Coordinates of C-alpha atoms and ligand atoms in Angstrom, one line a residue:
M1 CA 28.6 17.2 -31.7
D2 CA 27.8 20.8 -31.3
R3 CA 24.3 22.2 -31.0
R4 CA 24.1 23.4 -34.6
A5 CA 25.0 19.9 -35.9
F6 CA 22.5 18.3 -33.6
F7 CA 19.7 20.6 -34.6
K8 CA 20.6 20.1 -38.3
S9 CA 19.6 16.4 -37.8
T10 CA 16.9 16.7 -35.2
G11 CA 15.4 19.8 -36.8
A12 CA 15.0 18.2 -40.2
A13 CA 11.4 17.5 -39.6
F14 CA 10.5 21.1 -39.0
A15 CA 13.0 22.3 -41.5
A16 CA 11.0 20.4 -44.1
S17 CA 8.0 22.5 -43.4
A18 CA 9.7 25.7 -42.5
L19 CA 12.7 26.9 -44.4
P20 CA 12.3 25.5 -48.0
L21 CA 9.2 27.6 -48.7
G22 CA 9.1 26.3 -52.2
A23 CA 8.6 22.8 -51.0
L24 CA 5.7 24.0 -49.0
Q25 CA 3.6 24.6 -52.1
S26 CA 3.4 20.8 -52.4
A27 CA 2.7 20.5 -48.7
A28 CA -0.3 22.8 -49.1
V29 CA -1.9 20.2 -51.4
H30 CA -1.8 17.8 -48.5
A31 CA -2.9 20.2 -45.8
Q32 CA -5.4 18.4 -43.6
G33 CA -7.3 18.9 -40.4
I34 CA -10.9 18.2 -39.5
S35 CA -13.6 20.6 -40.3
A36 CA -14.8 21.7 -36.9
D37 CA -18.4 22.2 -38.0
K38 CA -21.1 19.5 -37.4
L39 CA -19.0 17.2 -35.3
E40 CA -21.2 15.2 -33.0
F41 CA -19.2 14.6 -29.9
D42 CA -19.8 11.5 -27.8
P43 CA -20.6 13.0 -24.3
T44 CA -17.9 10.8 -22.7
L45 CA -15.3 12.7 -24.8
T46 CA -16.5 16.3 -24.0
P47 CA -13.1 17.3 -22.5
L48 CA -11.5 16.5 -25.8
R49 CA -13.5 19.3 -27.4
G50 CA -10.9 21.7 -25.9
F51 CA -11.2 25.4 -25.1
H52 CA -10.8 28.5 -27.3
G53 CA -8.0 30.0 -25.3
Q54 CA -9.8 31.1 -22.2
D55 CA -8.4 30.7 -18.7
V56 CA -10.7 29.4 -15.9
S57 CA -10.7 29.6 -12.1
C58 CA -12.7 28.5 -9.1
E59 CA -11.8 29.9 -5.7
R60 CA -13.6 27.3 -3.6
A61 CA -14.4 23.9 -5.2
Q62 CA -17.2 21.8 -3.7
I63 CA -15.8 19.1 -1.5
E64 CA -17.5 15.8 -0.8
G65 CA -15.8 13.9 2.1
R66 CA -12.8 15.3 3.9
I67 CA -9.4 16.5 2.7
P68 CA -6.7 15.3 5.0
D69 CA -5.2 18.0 7.2
D70 CA -1.6 17.3 6.0
L71 CA -2.4 17.4 2.3
R72 CA -1.3 20.9 1.5
G73 CA 0.3 22.1 -1.7
T74 CA -0.5 22.4 -5.4
F75 CA -1.4 19.6 -7.7
Y76 CA -0.2 20.8 -11.2
R77 CA -1.5 19.1 -14.3
N78 CA -0.9 19.8 -18.0
G79 CA -2.5 18.7 -21.3
P80 CA -3.5 19.8 -24.7
G81 CA -6.3 22.4 -24.3
L82 CA -7.0 24.0 -27.7
F83 CA -7.7 22.0 -30.9
E84 CA -9.7 24.4 -33.1
R85 CA -9.0 27.7 -34.9
G86 CA -10.9 29.3 -37.8
G87 CA -13.2 26.3 -38.3
M88 CA -10.3 23.8 -38.5
R89 CA -9.7 21.1 -35.9
Y90 CA -6.5 19.2 -35.2
E91 CA -6.5 15.6 -36.1
H92 CA -4.4 14.4 -33.2
W93 CA -4.8 14.8 -29.4
F94 CA -1.1 15.5 -29.1
D95 CA -1.4 18.6 -31.2
G96 CA -3.3 20.9 -28.8
D97 CA -1.7 23.9 -27.0
G98 CA -0.6 23.3 -23.4
Y99 CA -3.1 24.1 -20.7
V100 CA -1.7 24.1 -17.2
N101 CA -4.0 23.4 -14.2
A102 CA -3.3 24.1 -10.6
W103 CA -5.4 22.5 -7.8
K104 CA -4.4 24.4 -4.6
F105 CA -5.0 22.5 -1.3
T106 CA -5.0 25.0 1.6
D107 CA -6.6 25.3 5.0
Q108 CA -9.5 27.2 3.2
G109 CA -10.3 24.3 0.9
V110 CA -9.3 23.6 -2.7
A111 CA -9.0 26.3 -5.4
H112 CA -8.6 25.5 -9.1
Q113 CA -7.0 27.6 -11.8
A114 CA -6.0 26.8 -15.4
R115 CA -4.1 28.9 -18.0
F116 CA -2.8 28.4 -21.5
V117 CA 1.0 28.4 -21.7
Q118 CA 1.9 31.5 -23.7
T119 CA 4.2 29.9 -26.2
R120 CA 5.4 31.7 -29.3
K121 CA 3.0 29.6 -31.3
F122 CA 0.0 30.2 -29.0
I123 CA 0.5 33.9 -28.9
A124 CA 0.8 34.2 -32.7
E125 CA -2.1 31.9 -33.4
Q126 CA -4.4 33.6 -30.9
Q127 CA -3.8 36.8 -32.8
A128 CA -4.3 35.3 -36.2
N129 CA -7.1 32.9 -35.2
V130 CA -5.8 30.3 -37.6
F131 CA -3.1 27.6 -37.1
L132 CA 0.2 29.0 -38.3
V133 CA 2.7 26.2 -37.9
P134 CA 2.8 22.4 -38.5
A135 CA 1.5 20.2 -35.7
F136 CA 2.7 16.8 -34.5
G137 CA -0.2 14.8 -36.0
T138 CA -1.8 17.2 -38.5
A139 CA -0.4 18.5 -41.7
I140 CA -0.6 22.3 -41.6
T141 CA 1.2 24.5 -44.0
A142 CA 3.5 26.9 -42.2
K143 CA 2.4 30.5 -42.4
M144 CA 5.2 31.9 -40.3
P145 CA 8.9 30.9 -40.2
V146 CA 9.8 27.8 -38.2
R147 CA 13.5 28.0 -37.4
S148 CA 13.7 25.7 -34.5
N149 CA 11.8 23.0 -32.5
D150 CA 10.6 25.8 -30.2
D151 CA 8.7 27.6 -32.9
V152 CA 6.2 24.7 -32.9
N153 CA 6.6 23.9 -29.1
T154 CA 3.1 23.5 -27.5
A155 CA 4.4 22.9 -23.9
N156 CA 1.4 20.5 -23.5
T157 CA 2.6 17.2 -21.9
S158 CA 3.5 17.6 -18.2
V159 CA 4.4 20.1 -15.5
V160 CA 6.8 19.9 -12.5
R161 CA 8.2 22.3 -10.0
L162 CA 12.0 22.6 -10.1
G163 CA 13.5 25.2 -7.8
D164 CA 11.5 28.4 -8.0
R165 CA 10.3 27.5 -11.5
L166 CA 7.3 25.6 -12.7
L167 CA 8.3 23.7 -15.9
A168 CA 5.7 23.1 -18.6
M169 CA 7.2 20.3 -20.7
W170 CA 6.7 19.0 -24.2
E171 CA 9.1 16.5 -25.6
G172 CA 10.3 17.9 -28.9
G173 CA 11.9 21.1 -27.6
S174 CA 12.7 23.2 -24.5
A175 CA 10.8 23.3 -21.3
T176 CA 8.8 26.5 -20.7
A177 CA 9.1 28.2 -17.3
L178 CA 6.0 29.4 -15.5
D179 CA 5.4 31.3 -12.3
P180 CA 4.3 28.5 -9.8
E181 CA 1.8 30.8 -8.1
T182 CA 0.1 32.6 -11.0
L183 CA 0.9 30.2 -13.9
E184 CA 2.1 33.2 -15.8
T185 CA 4.6 32.2 -18.6
R186 CA 8.1 33.3 -18.0
G187 CA 9.8 31.8 -21.1
L188 CA 11.8 29.0 -22.6
V189 CA 14.4 27.3 -20.4
T190 CA 18.0 27.0 -21.9
W191 CA 20.1 24.8 -19.7
A192 CA 23.4 25.7 -21.4
P193 CA 24.0 27.8 -24.6
E194 CA 24.9 24.7 -26.6
L195 CA 21.6 23.1 -25.6
K196 CA 19.3 25.8 -26.9
S197 CA 16.1 24.4 -28.3
M198 CA 17.2 20.8 -27.7
P199 CA 14.4 18.3 -27.0
F200 CA 13.7 17.9 -23.3
S201 CA 11.2 15.1 -22.5
A202 CA 8.0 15.5 -20.4
H203 CA 9.0 12.6 -18.2
P204 CA 12.0 13.6 -16.1
K205 CA 12.8 11.3 -13.2
I206 CA 13.3 13.0 -9.9
E207 CA 14.9 11.1 -7.0
A208 CA 13.9 11.6 -3.4
D209 CA 16.8 14.1 -2.9
G210 CA 15.7 16.2 -5.8
T211 CA 18.3 14.9 -8.3
F212 CA 16.6 15.5 -11.7
W213 CA 17.3 13.3 -14.8
N214 CA 15.9 13.9 -18.2
F215 CA 16.5 13.1 -21.9
G216 CA 15.6 14.3 -25.3
T217 CA 15.4 12.3 -28.5
F218 CA 14.6 13.0 -32.1
L219 CA 15.5 11.5 -35.4
G220 CA 18.4 9.3 -34.3
K221 CA 20.0 11.5 -31.7
M222 CA 19.7 11.5 -27.9
V223 CA 20.6 14.0 -25.3
L224 CA 20.9 13.3 -21.5
Y225 CA 20.5 15.8 -18.8
H226 CA 21.7 15.5 -15.1
I227 CA 20.2 18.5 -13.2
S228 CA 20.5 19.5 -9.5
A229 CA 17.5 19.8 -7.2
S230 CA 17.8 23.6 -7.5
G231 CA 17.7 23.4 -11.3
T232 CA 21.3 23.8 -12.4
L233 CA 22.6 21.6 -15.2
L234 CA 25.4 19.4 -13.8
R235 CA 26.2 17.2 -16.8
H236 CA 24.9 16.4 -20.3
A237 CA 25.8 14.3 -23.3
V238 CA 24.6 14.0 -26.9
F239 CA 25.0 10.7 -28.8
D240 CA 23.5 8.5 -31.5
A241 CA 20.3 6.8 -30.5
P242 CA 20.3 3.0 -31.2
S243 CA 16.9 3.3 -32.9
G244 CA 13.8 5.1 -33.3
G245 CA 11.6 8.0 -34.2
M246 CA 10.0 8.4 -30.8
V247 CA 11.0 7.7 -27.2
H248 CA 8.5 9.1 -24.8
D249 CA 9.6 8.1 -21.3
F250 CA 12.5 6.3 -19.5
A251 CA 13.5 4.9 -16.1
V252 CA 16.3 5.5 -13.7
S253 CA 17.7 2.9 -11.2
Q254 CA 20.4 3.5 -8.6
K255 CA 23.3 3.3 -11.1
H256 CA 21.7 3.2 -14.5
I257 CA 19.4 5.0 -17.0
V258 CA 17.2 2.7 -19.0
F259 CA 15.4 3.3 -22.3
V260 CA 13.1 1.0 -24.1
M261 CA 13.0 2.0 -27.7
P262 CA 10.2 0.6 -29.9
P263 CA 10.8 0.0 -33.6
I264 CA 9.4 3.4 -34.8
G265 CA 10.8 4.9 -37.9
I266 CA 10.2 8.3 -39.5
D267 CA 9.3 8.5 -43.2
I268 CA 11.3 11.6 -44.2
K269 CA 9.6 11.8 -47.6
A270 CA 6.2 12.0 -45.8
L271 CA 7.6 14.9 -43.7
R272 CA 8.9 16.7 -46.7
D273 CA 5.5 16.2 -48.3
G274 CA 4.0 18.2 -45.5
K275 CA 2.8 15.5 -43.1
G276 CA 3.0 15.9 -39.3
I277 CA 5.7 13.9 -37.5
G278 CA 3.0 11.7 -36.0
Q279 CA 1.6 11.0 -39.4
A280 CA 5.1 10.1 -40.7
M281 CA 5.9 7.5 -38.1
T282 CA 6.2 3.9 -39.2
W283 CA 6.1 0.7 -37.2
D284 CA 8.4 -2.1 -38.1
A285 CA 7.1 -5.2 -36.4
N286 CA 10.0 -7.3 -37.8
T287 CA 12.6 -5.2 -35.9
S288 CA 13.4 -5.6 -32.2
T289 CA 12.5 -3.1 -29.5
K290 CA 15.9 -2.0 -28.2
V291 CA 16.9 -1.6 -24.5
L292 CA 19.5 1.0 -24.0
V293 CA 21.3 1.0 -20.6
V294 CA 23.5 4.0 -19.7
E295 CA 25.6 4.3 -16.6
K296 CA 24.6 7.3 -14.6
A297 CA 28.2 7.9 -13.5
D298 CA 29.6 7.9 -17.1
F299 CA 27.2 8.6 -20.0
S300 CA 29.7 7.2 -22.5
R301 CA 29.3 3.7 -21.0
R302 CA 26.3 2.3 -22.8
R303 CA 25.0 -1.1 -23.8
I304 CA 22.1 -2.3 -26.0
L305 CA 19.9 -5.4 -25.5
E306 CA 17.0 -6.5 -27.6
L307 CA 13.4 -7.6 -27.1
P308 CA 10.7 -8.6 -29.5
A309 CA 8.9 -5.6 -31.0
H310 CA 6.4 -3.9 -28.7
M311 CA 5.3 -0.4 -27.8
V312 CA 5.8 1.5 -24.6
F313 CA 4.8 5.0 -23.6
H314 CA 5.1 5.1 -19.8
F315 CA 7.4 3.8 -17.1
G316 CA 6.8 3.3 -13.3
N317 CA 10.2 2.8 -11.8
A318 CA 13.5 1.0 -12.0
W319 CA 15.8 -0.4 -9.3
E320 CA 18.8 -2.8 -9.2
E321 CA 20.4 -5.4 -7.0
N322 CA 23.4 -7.6 -7.8
N323 CA 23.7 -6.4 -11.4
I324 CA 20.1 -7.2 -12.2
I325 CA 18.0 -4.2 -13.1
R326 CA 14.2 -4.4 -12.7
V327 CA 12.1 -2.0 -14.7
D328 CA 8.3 -1.7 -14.9
Y329 CA 6.4 0.0 -17.6
V330 CA 3.1 -0.3 -19.6
R331 CA 3.4 -2.3 -22.7
S332 CA 1.2 -2.3 -25.8
Q333 CA 1.4 -4.1 -29.1
N334 CA 2.0 -1.3 -31.5
L335 CA 1.1 2.3 -32.3
S336 CA -2.7 1.6 -32.8
V337 CA -3.8 3.6 -29.7
F338 CA -1.8 6.5 -31.0
D339 CA -3.0 6.2 -34.6
E340 CA -6.6 5.1 -34.2
W341 CA -8.1 5.9 -30.8
M342 CA -6.6 9.4 -30.5
R343 CA -7.6 10.4 -34.0
K344 CA -11.1 9.1 -33.6
G345 CA -11.3 10.8 -30.2
M346 CA -10.5 14.1 -31.9
R347 CA -13.6 13.7 -34.0
G348 CA -15.7 12.9 -31.0
E349 CA -16.0 9.2 -31.8
R350 CA -15.6 6.9 -28.9
T351 CA -14.0 3.6 -29.7
P352 CA -12.3 0.9 -27.5
S353 CA -8.7 1.7 -27.0
A354 CA -6.0 -0.9 -27.7
Q355 CA -4.9 -3.0 -24.7
S356 CA -1.9 -1.9 -22.6
H357 CA -0.6 -4.0 -19.7
P358 CA 1.7 -3.8 -16.7
A359 CA 5.1 -5.1 -17.9
F360 CA 8.2 -6.1 -16.0
L361 CA 11.6 -6.1 -17.5
R362 CA 14.5 -7.9 -15.9
I363 CA 17.9 -6.9 -17.3
D364 CA 20.8 -9.2 -16.3
L365 CA 23.9 -7.1 -16.8
N366 CA 26.2 -10.1 -16.2
R367 CA 24.7 -12.2 -18.9
G368 CA 23.6 -9.4 -21.2
R369 CA 20.0 -10.6 -21.2
A370 CA 16.7 -8.9 -21.1
E371 CA 13.4 -10.7 -20.3
L372 CA 9.9 -9.3 -20.3
T373 CA 6.8 -10.5 -18.5
H374 CA 3.4 -8.9 -18.2
R375 CA 0.1 -9.0 -16.4
N376 CA -3.3 -8.8 -18.0
E377 CA -5.0 -5.7 -16.6
N378 CA -5.6 -2.8 -18.9
V379 CA -3.7 0.1 -17.4
E380 CA -1.8 3.3 -18.3
F381 CA 0.1 6.1 -16.6
P382 CA 2.0 4.2 -13.9
R383 CA 3.3 6.1 -10.9
V384 CA 5.2 5.2 -7.7
D385 CA 5.7 6.9 -4.4
P386 CA 8.2 9.7 -5.1
R387 CA 10.4 8.5 -2.2
V388 CA 11.3 5.3 -4.0
V389 CA 12.2 6.6 -7.5
A390 CA 15.3 4.8 -8.6
K391 CA 15.1 2.5 -5.5
R392 CA 13.4 -0.7 -4.8
N393 CA 9.6 -0.2 -4.8
R394 CA 6.8 -2.3 -3.5
S395 CA 3.8 -0.6 -5.1
I396 CA 2.8 0.8 -8.5
F397 CA -0.4 2.9 -9.0
Y398 CA -2.3 2.9 -12.3
P399 CA -5.6 4.1 -13.7
F400 CA -7.1 1.0 -15.2
A401 CA -10.0 -0.2 -17.3
E402 CA -12.4 -2.4 -15.5
N403 CA -14.2 -3.4 -18.6
Q404 CA -11.7 -5.1 -21.0
K405 CA -14.0 -4.7 -24.0
D406 CA -14.5 -1.0 -23.7
N407 CA -11.0 -0.2 -22.3
S408 CA -12.0 3.2 -20.9
L409 CA -9.9 4.1 -17.8
N410 CA -12.6 4.3 -15.1
S411 CA -10.8 2.8 -12.1
V412 CA -7.6 3.1 -10.0
M413 CA -5.4 0.2 -8.9
R414 CA -2.4 -0.4 -6.7
L415 CA -0.3 -3.3 -7.5
D416 CA 1.9 -4.9 -4.9
V417 CA 4.9 -6.1 -7.0
D418 CA 6.1 -8.5 -4.3
T419 CA 2.8 -10.4 -3.8
G420 CA 1.0 -9.7 -7.1
K421 CA -2.0 -8.6 -5.1
T422 CA -4.1 -5.6 -6.2
D423 CA -6.2 -3.0 -4.4
R424 CA -8.8 -1.4 -6.6
F425 CA -11.6 1.1 -6.8
S426 CA -13.9 1.6 -9.8
F427 CA -16.1 4.5 -10.7
G428 CA -18.1 2.2 -12.9
A429 CA -20.1 3.9 -15.6
S430 CA -20.2 7.2 -13.9
A431 CA -16.7 8.6 -14.6
L432 CA -13.4 8.4 -16.5
V433 CA -10.1 8.9 -14.7
E434 CA -6.8 10.4 -15.6
E435 CA -3.3 9.7 -14.2
H436 CA -3.2 9.5 -10.4
V437 CA -0.1 10.5 -8.4
F438 CA 1.1 9.5 -5.0
V439 CA 1.6 12.1 -2.3
P440 CA 3.5 11.0 0.9
K441 CA 1.9 11.6 4.2
R442 CA 3.8 14.3 6.1
G443 CA 6.3 12.9 8.6
S444 CA 5.9 9.3 7.4
Q445 CA 8.9 7.2 6.2
R446 CA 7.2 4.1 4.8
E447 CA 6.6 3.7 1.1
G448 CA 2.8 3.7 0.4
E449 CA 1.9 5.8 3.4
G450 CA 0.1 8.7 1.9
Y451 CA -2.5 9.8 -0.6
L452 CA -3.3 8.9 -4.2
I453 CA -4.7 12.0 -5.9
G454 CA -5.9 12.5 -9.4
V455 CA -8.5 13.9 -11.7
G456 CA -11.6 12.5 -13.3
F457 CA -14.5 13.4 -15.6
D458 CA -18.1 13.0 -14.3
L459 CA -20.0 11.7 -17.3
K460 CA -23.5 12.6 -16.0
R461 CA -22.7 16.1 -14.6
Q462 CA -20.2 16.8 -17.5
Q463 CA -17.8 18.2 -14.9
T464 CA -14.2 17.7 -13.9
F465 CA -13.5 16.5 -10.4
G466 CA -10.4 15.8 -8.2
T467 CA -9.9 12.7 -6.1
V468 CA -8.1 12.0 -2.9
F469 CA -7.7 8.3 -1.9
D470 CA -5.9 6.7 1.1
G471 CA -3.0 5.3 -0.8
S472 CA -3.0 2.1 1.3
N473 CA -6.7 1.5 0.8
L474 CA -8.1 2.4 -2.6
A475 CA -10.9 -0.1 -2.3
A476 CA -12.5 2.1 0.4
G477 CA -13.2 4.6 -2.2
P478 CA -12.2 8.3 -2.3
M479 CA -11.7 10.1 1.0
A480 CA -12.7 13.2 -0.9
I481 CA -14.1 14.2 -4.2
I482 CA -13.4 17.8 -5.3
R483 CA -16.0 19.1 -7.7
L484 CA -15.4 21.9 -10.2
P485 CA -18.4 23.8 -11.5
Y486 CA -17.1 23.2 -15.1
W487 CA -15.1 20.7 -17.2
V488 CA -11.6 21.3 -18.3
P489 CA -9.7 19.6 -21.2
T490 CA -8.2 16.2 -20.3
C491 CA -4.6 16.4 -19.1
F492 CA -1.8 14.0 -19.7
H493 CA 0.4 14.3 -16.7
G494 CA 1.3 16.3 -13.6
N495 CA 2.9 16.4 -10.2
F496 CA 2.1 17.5 -6.7
H497 CA 4.3 20.1 -4.9
A498 CA 3.8 20.1 -1.2
S499 CA 3.7 23.5 0.6
N500 CA 6.3 24.0 3.4
A501 CA 3.8 24.6 6.2
Ligands
FE2_1 FE1 3.4 10.7 -21.3

C-alpha cells in the first residue's frame, strides 16, 4: 500500500473535519470545549491548568541532598502544556500542545528549561489566540485547512534523543525534531518519502545498542519502523491491524515485536459529526483483546492470539526463552480513566482514578496460547533499566498509588519479577509523582545498578520538583530533591540522555 492509500484510510478522521467544509457546518453545532472562566481548580491539579505559551527556565535549581557525581546529562520530559485559548478550554488532557522540559545535570548543579514545541498548529493558534483545528478529545470546528495528520500534530507525548536530534513525539503523526541543547524546533521528521505524515508512536523501544523500533497505528492500519542508532530508517512495513482504534505502546523481545490491542472501535459517524477522535472511541467489552506477535526479522510473519477484553496503555519490557515470550504491562479494565478521570481533571475536579495493575503476559508460541496474570498494586508508567530492553529483566519501576481508594500516584516502587518482592517509597500526602526512569550508573554492568529519577508536584509549595533515588534502595528515600521555583504542567513521558564526560 502506498502512502496516499494509507493516508486515505488513516486520515479519514481528520478529513472529516477538514476537507468537506460543508460538513463542518453541522460540526459547528456540536463544537464543545469548557468555558475557561470560573473554574475552581483543586490545588492538587494545579499543573493541569497549563500555561499560556510561555517558556520558563531556572539556571540553578535548589538541591536538597546530593546529586551523584556520575549522574550527568539531560533528563528530557514532554507533556501537554497549553489547554486554553480565547476563554475556551480543552476537554481532554491529551489535547494540549507539547511542552518539552530539559533538566540538565552538570558539575554546577541542575538547570531547568521548558519550551513549547513550535508545531504548525501551535504557531497558528498563538497568532490567532483561538483554537483553529480539531483536537483529540474536544470537538473544535476547523478554522484552517487540515490536510494531513501533521496539521493537528501537538507533539505532546514523549521525547527522546536519537543521533543529533531530539524527537518530540505524538502518536497520530510525525515526530518533531528539536535542538537537544536549546529545545528549538527544527521541524517534522520524514523517515522516507512514502512515510510522510505517517503515525509514529511516542513509545519507541530502544535496545542497549541503540537499535530503535517504533510503530504507528490508526483506523485499522499499522506501520512498523526499524531505525538505526544514528537515526536512519532501515526497514518499514505497512499492514492491516487486527483490531482497534488506538494502540498506544508495545513491547519488543529478542526476536519479536508484541502488540496488545484492546477492543476499541471508532464511531466514524461521530467523527463526521465533528467529535474528536477520543470522543468517538467505543469500547466493546464482548470482543477480545488481541495479541499481535510480529517477527523482528520478517515483518510479514505475524500471528494473532486472544485474551479477554481489557485495556492497556503502557508496557515495561518483553523477553523470550524457548519460544515463550514474557511481556509485562499495566492493565486496566476499560477506558474509564481516559474518559472520566482525564475529563474531570481538565475541569479541575479531583476524582479517584480507575485501578490499573502490573500485568504479566506469557505467550507460548509452540502452543499458540496467551495467558495473563496480574498483581494488585495500583501503578502506571512502567520502566526498566535501558540495558535490558528486549532482554530478560529482573526489575520493573513504577509510580504507584499508596492509597487504593484515592488512587493518586504518590509513591515509587521497584518490583523484583523473580521473587515478587517490592521496594517502595511514598511521599504520602505531600506530593504526586510522574513517571520515573532508570539511569545506569557509569561503568556498571549489572541491571538495577544506578539511579531512578523522576518528577513530582509538591502539593503544599505548589512547585515542581525532580527526584534522584538509588535504584537499588528506593525505601531509603530520595538521595536528592531538586526544587524548581515554579510549577510546570504535568508531563507524560521522557528519557535521560547521559553526557559523554
Ligand atoms: Fe504513554
